Amino acid sequence: MEITKDISIEELVEQVPEAVSFLREKGIVCLICGEPVWGTLYEIASQKGFSDLEIEELVEGIARLKDKG
């Protein structure tokens, strides 16, 4: 599956486990007590104040992580 801003956090964690560390470094926590938070990447990043451009950059960074894996 392609990584987009509309991917659920649960799917993201399953597909690209490395994304958890990547997002945490950016200030986005996507796991709480070992469970994925609810919502999409876009929703979570928006709540943290990321702009649409910054969210697209996150998507691109995660896609690169997935390609490496």
Coordinates of C-alpha atoms in Angstrom, one line a residue, residues 3 7 9-10 12-13 16 22 26 30 32 35 39-41 43 49:
I3 CA 2.0 5.9 2.0
I7 CA -3.1 6.4 6.0
I9 CA -1.7 5.3 12.1
E10 CA -2.4 1.6 12.7
L12 CA 1.4 3.0 9.1
V13 CA 2.9 1.3 12.1
V16 CA 6.6 0.9 8.3
F22 CA 10.9 9.0 12.6
K26 CA 9.4 15.3 14.7
C30 CA 1.9 7.6 17.2
I32 CA 0.8 5.1 23.4
E35 CA -1.0 0.8 20.9
G39 CA -6.7 8.8 13.3
T40 CA -4.7 9.4 10.2
L41 CA -1.3 10.7 9.7
E43 CA -5.1 14.3 11.5
G49 CA 0.4 22.2 14.2

